[in-house]
Tab-separated table of C-alpha atoms in Angstrom:
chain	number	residue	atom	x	y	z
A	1	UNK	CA	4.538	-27.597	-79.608
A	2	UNK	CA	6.446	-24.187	-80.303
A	3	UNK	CA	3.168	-22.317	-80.806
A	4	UNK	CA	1.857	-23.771	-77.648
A	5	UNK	CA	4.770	-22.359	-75.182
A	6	UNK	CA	3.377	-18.792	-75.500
A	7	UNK	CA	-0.224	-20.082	-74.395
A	8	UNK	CA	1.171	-21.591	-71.140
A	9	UNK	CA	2.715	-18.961	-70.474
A	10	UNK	CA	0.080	-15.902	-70.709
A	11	UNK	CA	-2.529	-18.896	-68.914
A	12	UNK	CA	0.494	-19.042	-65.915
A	13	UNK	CA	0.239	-15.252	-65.973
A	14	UNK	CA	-3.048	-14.767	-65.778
A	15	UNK	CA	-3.472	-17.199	-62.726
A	16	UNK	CA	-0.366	-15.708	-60.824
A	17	UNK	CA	-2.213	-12.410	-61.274
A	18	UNK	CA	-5.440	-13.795	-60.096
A	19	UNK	CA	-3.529	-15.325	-56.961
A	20	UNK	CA	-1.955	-12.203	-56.370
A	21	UNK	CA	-5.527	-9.866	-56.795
A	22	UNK	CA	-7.526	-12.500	-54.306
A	23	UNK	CA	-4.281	-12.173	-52.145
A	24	UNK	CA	-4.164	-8.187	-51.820
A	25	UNK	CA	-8.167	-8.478	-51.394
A	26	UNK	CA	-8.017	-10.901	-48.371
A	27	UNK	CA	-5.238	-8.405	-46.914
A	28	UNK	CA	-7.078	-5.565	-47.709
A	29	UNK	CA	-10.213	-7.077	-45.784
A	30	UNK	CA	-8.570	-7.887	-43.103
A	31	UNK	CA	-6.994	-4.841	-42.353
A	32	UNK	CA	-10.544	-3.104	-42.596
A	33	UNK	CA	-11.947	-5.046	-40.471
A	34	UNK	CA	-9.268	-4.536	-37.947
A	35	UNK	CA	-9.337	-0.992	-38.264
A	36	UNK	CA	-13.067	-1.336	-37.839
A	37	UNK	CA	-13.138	-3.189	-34.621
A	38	UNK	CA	-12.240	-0.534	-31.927
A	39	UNK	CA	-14.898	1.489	-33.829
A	40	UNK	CA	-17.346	-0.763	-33.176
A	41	UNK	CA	-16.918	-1.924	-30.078
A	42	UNK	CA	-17.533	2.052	-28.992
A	43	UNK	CA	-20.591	2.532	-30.592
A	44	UNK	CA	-21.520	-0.555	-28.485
A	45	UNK	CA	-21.018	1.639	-25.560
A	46	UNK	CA	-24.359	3.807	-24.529
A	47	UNK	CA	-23.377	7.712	-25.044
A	48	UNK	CA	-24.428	10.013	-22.865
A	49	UNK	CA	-25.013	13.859	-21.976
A	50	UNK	CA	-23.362	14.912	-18.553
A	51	UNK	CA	-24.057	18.083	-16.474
A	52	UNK	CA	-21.961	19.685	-13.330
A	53	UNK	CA	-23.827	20.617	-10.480
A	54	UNK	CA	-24.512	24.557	-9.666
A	55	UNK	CA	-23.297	25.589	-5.874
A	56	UNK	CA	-26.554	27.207	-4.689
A	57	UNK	CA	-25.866	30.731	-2.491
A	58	UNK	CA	-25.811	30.176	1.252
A	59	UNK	CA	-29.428	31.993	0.881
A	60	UNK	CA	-32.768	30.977	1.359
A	61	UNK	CA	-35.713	32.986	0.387
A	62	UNK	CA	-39.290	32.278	1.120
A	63	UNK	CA	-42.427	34.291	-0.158
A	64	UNK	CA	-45.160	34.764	2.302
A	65	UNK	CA	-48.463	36.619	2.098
A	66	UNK	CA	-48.719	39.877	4.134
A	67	UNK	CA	-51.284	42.380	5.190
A	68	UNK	CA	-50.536	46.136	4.919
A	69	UNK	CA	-52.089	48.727	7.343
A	70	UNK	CA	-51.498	52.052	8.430
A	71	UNK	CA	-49.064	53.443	10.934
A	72	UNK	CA	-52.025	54.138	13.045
A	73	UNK	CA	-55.602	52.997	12.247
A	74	UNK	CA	-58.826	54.665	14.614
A	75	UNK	CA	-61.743	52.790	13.866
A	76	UNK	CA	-64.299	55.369	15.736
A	77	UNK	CA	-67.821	54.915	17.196
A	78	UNK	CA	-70.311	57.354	18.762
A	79	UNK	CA	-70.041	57.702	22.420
A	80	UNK	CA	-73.469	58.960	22.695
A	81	UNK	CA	-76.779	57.597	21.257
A	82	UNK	CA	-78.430	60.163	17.972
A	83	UNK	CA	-79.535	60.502	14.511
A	84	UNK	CA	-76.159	61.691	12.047
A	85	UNK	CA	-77.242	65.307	11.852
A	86	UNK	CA	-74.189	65.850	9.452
A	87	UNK	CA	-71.159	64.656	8.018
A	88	UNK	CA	-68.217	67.078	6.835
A	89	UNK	CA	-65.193	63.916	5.922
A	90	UNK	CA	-65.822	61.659	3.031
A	91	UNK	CA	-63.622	58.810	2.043
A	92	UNK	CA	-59.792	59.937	1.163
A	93	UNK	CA	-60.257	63.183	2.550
A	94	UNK	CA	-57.152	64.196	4.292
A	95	UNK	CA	-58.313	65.366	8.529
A	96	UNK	CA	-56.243	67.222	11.204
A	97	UNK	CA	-56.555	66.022	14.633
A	98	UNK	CA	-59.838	68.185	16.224
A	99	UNK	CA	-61.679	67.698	12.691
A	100	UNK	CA	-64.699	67.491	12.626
A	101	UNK	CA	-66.128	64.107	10.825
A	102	UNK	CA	-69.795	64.677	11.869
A	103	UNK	CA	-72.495	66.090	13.927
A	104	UNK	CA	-74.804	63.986	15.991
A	105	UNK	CA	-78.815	64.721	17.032
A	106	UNK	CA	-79.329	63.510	20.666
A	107	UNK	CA	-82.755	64.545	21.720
A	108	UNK	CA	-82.540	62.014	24.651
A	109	UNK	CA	-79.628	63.485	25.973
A	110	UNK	CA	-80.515	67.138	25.601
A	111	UNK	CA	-83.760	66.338	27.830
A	112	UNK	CA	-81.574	64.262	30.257
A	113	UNK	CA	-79.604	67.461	30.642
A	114	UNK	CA	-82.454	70.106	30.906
A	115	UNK	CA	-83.711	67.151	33.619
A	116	UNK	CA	-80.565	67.605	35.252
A	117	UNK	CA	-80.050	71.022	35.186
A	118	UNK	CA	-83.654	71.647	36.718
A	119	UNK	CA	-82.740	68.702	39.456
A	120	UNK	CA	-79.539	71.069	40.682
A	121	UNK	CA	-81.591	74.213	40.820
A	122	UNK	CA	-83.864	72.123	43.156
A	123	UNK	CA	-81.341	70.546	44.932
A	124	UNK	CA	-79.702	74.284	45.560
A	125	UNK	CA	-82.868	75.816	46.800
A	126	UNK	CA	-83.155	73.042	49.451
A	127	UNK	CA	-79.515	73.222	50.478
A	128	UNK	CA	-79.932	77.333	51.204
A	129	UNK	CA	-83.237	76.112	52.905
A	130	UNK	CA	-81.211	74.434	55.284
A	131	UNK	CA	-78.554	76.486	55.456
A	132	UNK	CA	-80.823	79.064	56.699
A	133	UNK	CA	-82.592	76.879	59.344
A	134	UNK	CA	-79.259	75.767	60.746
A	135	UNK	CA	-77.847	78.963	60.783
A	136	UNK	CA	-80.997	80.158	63.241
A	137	UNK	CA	-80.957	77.327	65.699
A	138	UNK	CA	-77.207	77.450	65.612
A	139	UNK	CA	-77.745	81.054	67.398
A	140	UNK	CA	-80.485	80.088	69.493
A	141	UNK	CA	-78.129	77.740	71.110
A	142	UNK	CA	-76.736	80.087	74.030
A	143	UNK	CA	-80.451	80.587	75.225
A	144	UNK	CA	-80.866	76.837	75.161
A	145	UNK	CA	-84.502	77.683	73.667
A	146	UNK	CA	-84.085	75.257	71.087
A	147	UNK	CA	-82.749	71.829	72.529
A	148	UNK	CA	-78.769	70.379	71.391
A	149	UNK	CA	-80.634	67.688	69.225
A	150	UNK	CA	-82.548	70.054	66.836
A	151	UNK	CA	-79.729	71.913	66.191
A	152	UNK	CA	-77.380	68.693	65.393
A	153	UNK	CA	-80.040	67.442	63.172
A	154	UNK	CA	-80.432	70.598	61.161
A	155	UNK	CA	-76.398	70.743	60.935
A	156	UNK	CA	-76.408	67.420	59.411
A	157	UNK	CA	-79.380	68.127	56.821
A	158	UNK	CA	-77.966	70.845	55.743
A	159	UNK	CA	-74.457	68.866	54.948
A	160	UNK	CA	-76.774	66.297	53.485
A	161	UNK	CA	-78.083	68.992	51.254
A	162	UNK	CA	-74.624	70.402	50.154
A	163	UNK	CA	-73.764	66.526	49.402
A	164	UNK	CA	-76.752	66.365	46.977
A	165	UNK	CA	-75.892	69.673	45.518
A	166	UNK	CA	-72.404	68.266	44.854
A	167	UNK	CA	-74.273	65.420	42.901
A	168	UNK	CA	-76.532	66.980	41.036
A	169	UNK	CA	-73.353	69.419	39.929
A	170	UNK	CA	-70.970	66.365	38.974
A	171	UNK	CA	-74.524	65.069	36.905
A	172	UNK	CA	-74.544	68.245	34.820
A	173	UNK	CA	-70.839	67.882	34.436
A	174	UNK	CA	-71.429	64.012	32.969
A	175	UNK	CA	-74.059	65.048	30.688
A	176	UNK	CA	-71.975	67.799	29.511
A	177	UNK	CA	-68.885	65.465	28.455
A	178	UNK	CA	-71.647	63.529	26.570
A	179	UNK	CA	-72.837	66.237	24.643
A	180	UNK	CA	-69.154	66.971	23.630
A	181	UNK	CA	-69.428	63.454	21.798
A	182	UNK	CA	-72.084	65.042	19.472
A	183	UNK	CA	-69.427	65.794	17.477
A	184	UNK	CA	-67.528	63.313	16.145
A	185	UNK	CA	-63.372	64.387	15.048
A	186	UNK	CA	-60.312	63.233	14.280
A	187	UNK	CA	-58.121	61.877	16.611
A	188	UNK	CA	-54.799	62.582	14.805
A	189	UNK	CA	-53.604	63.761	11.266
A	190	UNK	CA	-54.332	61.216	8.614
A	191	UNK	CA	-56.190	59.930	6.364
A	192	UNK	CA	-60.492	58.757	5.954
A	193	UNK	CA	-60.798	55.540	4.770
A	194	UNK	CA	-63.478	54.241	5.845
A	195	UNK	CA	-67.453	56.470	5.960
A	196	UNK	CA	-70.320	54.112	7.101
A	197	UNK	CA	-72.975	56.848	7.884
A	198	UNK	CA	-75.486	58.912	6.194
A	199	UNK	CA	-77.058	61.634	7.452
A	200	UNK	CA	-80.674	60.051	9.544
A	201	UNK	CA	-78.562	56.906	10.673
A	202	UNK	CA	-79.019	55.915	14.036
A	203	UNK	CA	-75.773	55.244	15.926
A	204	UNK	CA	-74.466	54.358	19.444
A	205	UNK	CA	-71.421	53.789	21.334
A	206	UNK	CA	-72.068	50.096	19.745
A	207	UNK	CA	-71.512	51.831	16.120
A	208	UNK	CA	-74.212	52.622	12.920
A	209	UNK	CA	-77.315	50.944	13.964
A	210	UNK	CA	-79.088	51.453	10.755
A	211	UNK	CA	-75.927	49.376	8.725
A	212	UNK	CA	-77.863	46.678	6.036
A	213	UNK	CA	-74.472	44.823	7.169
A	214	UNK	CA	-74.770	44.753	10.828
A	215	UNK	CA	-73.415	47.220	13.046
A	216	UNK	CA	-70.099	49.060	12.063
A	217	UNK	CA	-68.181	51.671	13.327
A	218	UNK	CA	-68.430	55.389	12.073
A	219	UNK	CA	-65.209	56.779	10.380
A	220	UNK	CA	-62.135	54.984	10.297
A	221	UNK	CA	-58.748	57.181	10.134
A	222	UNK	CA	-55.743	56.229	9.361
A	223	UNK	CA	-51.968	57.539	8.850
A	224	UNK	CA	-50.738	56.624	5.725
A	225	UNK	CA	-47.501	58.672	5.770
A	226	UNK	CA	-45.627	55.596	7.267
A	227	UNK	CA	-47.079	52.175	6.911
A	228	UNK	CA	-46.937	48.482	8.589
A	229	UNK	CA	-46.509	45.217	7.038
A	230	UNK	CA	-47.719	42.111	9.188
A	231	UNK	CA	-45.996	38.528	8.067
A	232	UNK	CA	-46.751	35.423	9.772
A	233	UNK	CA	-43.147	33.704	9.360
A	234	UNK	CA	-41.841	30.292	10.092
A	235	UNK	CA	-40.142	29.260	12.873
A	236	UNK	CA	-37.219	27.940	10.857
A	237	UNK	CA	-36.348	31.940	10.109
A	238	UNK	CA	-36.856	33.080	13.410
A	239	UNK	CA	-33.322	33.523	14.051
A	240	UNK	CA	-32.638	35.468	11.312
A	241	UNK	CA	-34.982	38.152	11.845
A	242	UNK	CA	-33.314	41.138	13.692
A	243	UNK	CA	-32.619	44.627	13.126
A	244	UNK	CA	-31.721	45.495	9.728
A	245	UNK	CA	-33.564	43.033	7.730
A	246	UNK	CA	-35.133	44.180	4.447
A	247	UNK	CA	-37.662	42.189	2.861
A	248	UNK	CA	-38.689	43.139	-1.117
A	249	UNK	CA	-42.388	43.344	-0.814
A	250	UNK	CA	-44.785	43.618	-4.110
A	251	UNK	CA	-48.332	44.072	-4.118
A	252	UNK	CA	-50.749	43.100	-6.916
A	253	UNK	CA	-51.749	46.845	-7.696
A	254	UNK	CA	-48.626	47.357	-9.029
A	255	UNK	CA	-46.728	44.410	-10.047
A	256	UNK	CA	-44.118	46.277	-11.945
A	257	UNK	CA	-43.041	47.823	-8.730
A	258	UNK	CA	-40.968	46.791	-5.714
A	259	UNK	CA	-40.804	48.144	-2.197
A	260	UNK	CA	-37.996	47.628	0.306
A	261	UNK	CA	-40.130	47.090	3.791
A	262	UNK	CA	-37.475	47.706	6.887
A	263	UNK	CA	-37.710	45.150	10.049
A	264	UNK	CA	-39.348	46.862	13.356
A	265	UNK	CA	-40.107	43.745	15.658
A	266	UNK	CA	-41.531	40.280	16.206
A	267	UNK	CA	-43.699	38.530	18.969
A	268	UNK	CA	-40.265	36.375	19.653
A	269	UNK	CA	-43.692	33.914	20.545
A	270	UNK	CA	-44.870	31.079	17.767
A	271	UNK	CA	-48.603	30.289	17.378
A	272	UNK	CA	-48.656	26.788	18.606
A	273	UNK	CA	-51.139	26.282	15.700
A	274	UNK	CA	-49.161	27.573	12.196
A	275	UNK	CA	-45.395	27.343	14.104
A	276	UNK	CA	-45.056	30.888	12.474
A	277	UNK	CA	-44.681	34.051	14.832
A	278	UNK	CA	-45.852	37.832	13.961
A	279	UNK	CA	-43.254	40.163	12.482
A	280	UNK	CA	-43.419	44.021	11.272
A	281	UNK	CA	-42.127	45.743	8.952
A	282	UNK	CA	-42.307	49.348	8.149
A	283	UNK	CA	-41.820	51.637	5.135
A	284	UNK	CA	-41.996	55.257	4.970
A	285	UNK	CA	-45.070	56.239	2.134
A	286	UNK	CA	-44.269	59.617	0.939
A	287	UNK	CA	-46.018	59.013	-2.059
A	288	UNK	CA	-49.068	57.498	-0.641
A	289	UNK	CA	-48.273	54.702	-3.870
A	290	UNK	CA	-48.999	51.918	-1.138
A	291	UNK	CA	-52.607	51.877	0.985
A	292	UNK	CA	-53.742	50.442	3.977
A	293	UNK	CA	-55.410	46.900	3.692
A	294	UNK	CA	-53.694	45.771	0.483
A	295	UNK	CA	-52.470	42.060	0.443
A	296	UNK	CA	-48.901	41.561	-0.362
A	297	UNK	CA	-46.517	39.443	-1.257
A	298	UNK	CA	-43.448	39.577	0.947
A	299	UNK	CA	-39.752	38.031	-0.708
A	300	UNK	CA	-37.499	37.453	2.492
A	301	UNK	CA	-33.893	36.407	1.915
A	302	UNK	CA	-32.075	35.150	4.859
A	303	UNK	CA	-28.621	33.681	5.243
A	304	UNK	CA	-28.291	29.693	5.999
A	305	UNK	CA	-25.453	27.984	7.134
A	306	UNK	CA	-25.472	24.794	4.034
A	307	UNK	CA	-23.294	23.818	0.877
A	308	UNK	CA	-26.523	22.934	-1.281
A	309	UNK	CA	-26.069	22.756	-5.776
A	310	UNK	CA	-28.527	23.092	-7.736
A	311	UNK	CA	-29.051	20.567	-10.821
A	312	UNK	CA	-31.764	19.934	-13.727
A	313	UNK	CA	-34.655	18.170	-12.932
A	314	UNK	CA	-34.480	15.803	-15.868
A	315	UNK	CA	-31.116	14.236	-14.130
A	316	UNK	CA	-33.346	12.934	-11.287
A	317	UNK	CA	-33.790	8.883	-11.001
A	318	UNK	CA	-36.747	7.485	-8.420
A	319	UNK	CA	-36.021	4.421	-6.812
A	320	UNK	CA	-38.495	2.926	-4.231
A	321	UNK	CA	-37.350	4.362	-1.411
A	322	UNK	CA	-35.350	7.421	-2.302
A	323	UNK	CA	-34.113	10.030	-4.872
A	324	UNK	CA	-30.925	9.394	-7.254
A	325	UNK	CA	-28.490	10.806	-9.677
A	326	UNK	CA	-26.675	8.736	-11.932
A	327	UNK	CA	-22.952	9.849	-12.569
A	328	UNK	CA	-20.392	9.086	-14.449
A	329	UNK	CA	-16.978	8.039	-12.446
A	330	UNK	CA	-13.528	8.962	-13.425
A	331	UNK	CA	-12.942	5.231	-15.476
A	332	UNK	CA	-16.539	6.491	-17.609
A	333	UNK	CA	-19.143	3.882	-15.537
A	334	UNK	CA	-22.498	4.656	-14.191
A	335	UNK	CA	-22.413	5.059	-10.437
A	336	UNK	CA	-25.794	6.280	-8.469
A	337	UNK	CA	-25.627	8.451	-5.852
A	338	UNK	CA	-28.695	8.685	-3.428
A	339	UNK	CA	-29.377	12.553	-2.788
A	340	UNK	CA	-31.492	14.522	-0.473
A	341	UNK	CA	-33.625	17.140	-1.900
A	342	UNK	CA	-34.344	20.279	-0.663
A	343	UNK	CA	-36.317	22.327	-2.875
A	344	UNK	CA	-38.501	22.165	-6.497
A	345	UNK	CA	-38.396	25.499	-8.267
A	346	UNK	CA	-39.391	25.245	-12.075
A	347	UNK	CA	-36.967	22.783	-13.770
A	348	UNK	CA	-34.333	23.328	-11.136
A	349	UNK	CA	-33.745	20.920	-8.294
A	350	UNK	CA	-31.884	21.645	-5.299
A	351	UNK	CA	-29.737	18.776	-3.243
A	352	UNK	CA	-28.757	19.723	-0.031
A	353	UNK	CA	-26.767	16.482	0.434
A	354	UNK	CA	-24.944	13.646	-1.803
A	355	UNK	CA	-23.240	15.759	-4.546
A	356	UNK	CA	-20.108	17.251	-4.747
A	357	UNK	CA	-18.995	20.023	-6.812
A	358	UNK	CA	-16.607	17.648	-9.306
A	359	UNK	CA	-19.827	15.353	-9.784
A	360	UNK	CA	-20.706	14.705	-13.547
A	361	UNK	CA	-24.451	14.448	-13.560
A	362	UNK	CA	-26.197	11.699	-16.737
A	363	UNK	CA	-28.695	14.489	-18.499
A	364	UNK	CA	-31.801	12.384	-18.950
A	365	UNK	CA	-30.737	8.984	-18.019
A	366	UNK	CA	-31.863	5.957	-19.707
A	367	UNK	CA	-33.708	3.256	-17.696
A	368	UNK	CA	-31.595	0.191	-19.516
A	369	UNK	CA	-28.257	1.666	-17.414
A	370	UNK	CA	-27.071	-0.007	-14.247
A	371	UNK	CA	-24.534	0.650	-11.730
A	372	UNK	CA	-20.810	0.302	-13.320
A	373	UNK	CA	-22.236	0.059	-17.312
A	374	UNK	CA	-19.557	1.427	-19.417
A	375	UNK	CA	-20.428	5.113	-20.768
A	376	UNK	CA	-19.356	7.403	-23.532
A	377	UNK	CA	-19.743	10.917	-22.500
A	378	UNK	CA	-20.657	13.045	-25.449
A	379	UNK	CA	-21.580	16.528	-27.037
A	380	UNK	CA	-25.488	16.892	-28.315
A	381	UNK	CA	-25.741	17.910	-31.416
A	382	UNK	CA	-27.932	20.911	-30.248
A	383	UNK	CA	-28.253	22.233	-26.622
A	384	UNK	CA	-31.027	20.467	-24.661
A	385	UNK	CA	-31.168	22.993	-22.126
A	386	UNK	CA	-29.810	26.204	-21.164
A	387	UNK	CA	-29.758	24.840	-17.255
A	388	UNK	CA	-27.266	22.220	-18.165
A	389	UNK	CA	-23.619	22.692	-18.353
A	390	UNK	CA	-22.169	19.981	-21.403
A	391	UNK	CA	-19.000	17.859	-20.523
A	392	UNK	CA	-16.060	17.492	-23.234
A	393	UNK	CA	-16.040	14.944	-25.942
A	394	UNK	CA	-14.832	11.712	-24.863
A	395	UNK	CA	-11.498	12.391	-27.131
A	396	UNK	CA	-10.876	15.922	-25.790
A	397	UNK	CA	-11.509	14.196	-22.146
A	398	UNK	CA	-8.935	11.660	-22.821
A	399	UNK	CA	-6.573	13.510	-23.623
A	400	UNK	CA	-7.027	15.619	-20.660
């Protein structure tokens, strides 16, 4: 019985150790899984990426097409009807006004005025015929051998005469304007850019007969010293084009390069058809880098009276019967906001109404989240986007 005693004893020890090891265990556990909970519970919670909405400029810029001519542009046609003899001017050649462009052969019109010339000698002789004959019975008339009505109808032939003689001298005049029109010039200091004739072609006041392409005009001159840029622009910037507006015009020639096109007017009248009216610019072309006739592509800026921010495209939630943004409310829950867009440009969209400035936009919202869900708003690992702007952790936020 002695040598039991030490036995029960170790055999008590061993089970009050075991009680106490299963004890700490259970506590342990316990404690883990409380520390565990809250943990859990948030990763319950969907986590999401937020962006704040960009305040857009209070400017608006549209790009139109334009058309680019000269300060002055002559298209110019024969005034008299020939065979090109000559021309002097070929394309790009620079003119003075009184240059001439090219001679004209007008065979008809040289014999109209040898005709006419011969017609006013005629004419002449008859007029001194009378004259004379008037002249004679006019001082006959104090013998009364010739009777009053002879001599009043010789006075009035021979005023008939002088009439005809007047004619036939304004004729010659006529034809002799025409044959100034055999040669063709400039009409001011400027620039060829356009030849349609070769030397044989048959023109007319109508333009180059002998064209394969119809009938065109002659020469066209143009000054290229100061230019014109034509825009058809909307009505909604009609207001804002006055006086000292500058549009930044480029032009496919030379991309690289931009030109600064001053406002000169606009029709202040819109084409019932397009709603846009006609507006000039002009631009002073030392350099001659810009030419007449070349398309371009006309950047206007204009001031607008709105409070309009600019967010990421991906933020954007279609409903059926409008545009939304899904945000994230000051408690962290989903709330959607129903925006009005304004504008599409690349990835960016722009709202004109429904945001605010404070707004904290869901980056790529998932279609599982409804209004008021609970939200973590978190930090991606690696940035999704350079057009978003990341929120806070949720920590650093609470503690905020």
């Amino acid at each position: 019985m002695i040598a039991s005693r030490p036995g029960k004893v170790i055999a008590s020890l061993v089970i009050l150790l075991s009680l106490l090891y299963l004890g700490y265990r259970l506590y342990d556990s316990k404690n883990d899984a409380a520390e565990l909970h809250p943990e859990t519970l948030e990763e319950t919670v969907p986590a999401v990426t937020v962006t704040l909405p960009a305040a857009v400029p209070p400017t608006e810029t549209i790009t139109l097409p334009g058309n680019i001519v000269g300060w002055y542009e002559a298209p110019i046609y024969a005034r008299v009807t020939g065979y090109v003899k000559m021309w002097y001017k070929d394309y790009g050649d620079h003119v003075k006004a009184g240059d001439i462009l090219a001679e004209i052969s007008t065979p008809d019109l040289d014999a109209d005025y040898r005709r006419a010339k011969a017609d006013l000698k005629s004419v002449r002789t008859r007029y001194k015929l009378a004259e004379v004959t008037a002249k004679r019975l006019i001082a006959l008339r104090p013998t009364y051998a010739v009777s009053e009505q002879s001599i009043t109808v010789e006075e009035q032939h021979m005023k008939t005469q002088a009439a005809l003689v007047k004619g036939a001298e304004q004729k010659v005049k006529n034809i002799e304007a025409f044959i100034g029109f055999k040669k063709i010039t400039a009409p001011f200091n400027g620039v060829v850019v356009q030849r349609n004739i070769n030397v044989g072609d048959l023109v007319s006041k109508e333009g180059n007969l002998s064209s394969p392409n119809g009938i065109t005009n002659l020469y066209t001159v143009a000054v290229v010293d100061k230019l014109r840029l034509f825009v058809n622009v909307p009505s909604r910037f009609g207001p804002f084009l006055h006086p000292g507006l500058t549009v930044d015009v480029t032009v496919p020639q030379l991309p690289d390069r931009h030109f600064t096109f001053n406002f000169l007017t606009i029709a202040r009248h819109f084409e019932s058809g397009t709603r846009t009216a006609t507006t000039v610019f002009t631009i002073d072309n030392e350099d001659h880098a810009l030419w007449p006739g070349s398309y371009a592509q006309v950047h206007i800026t204009a001031p607008v009276n709105r409070q309009a921010f600019a967010m990421p495209y991906t933020s954007l939630v279609f409903q059926e019967h409008n545009a939304q943004v899904a945000v994230v409310t000051e408690d962290n829950r989903v709330h959607f906001k129903r925006i009005t867009i304004s504008k599409l440009t690349n990835q960016i969209i722009e709202v004109e109404e429904g945001l605010s400035a404070s707004d904290r936009i869901i980056n790529n919202p998932s279609n599982a989240l409804l209004e008021g869900d609970k939200v973590r708003v978190v930090t991606p690992a690696s940035d999704e986007g350079s057009h978003t702007t990341q929120e806070p952790s949720s920590e650093q936020s609470s503690t905020e």
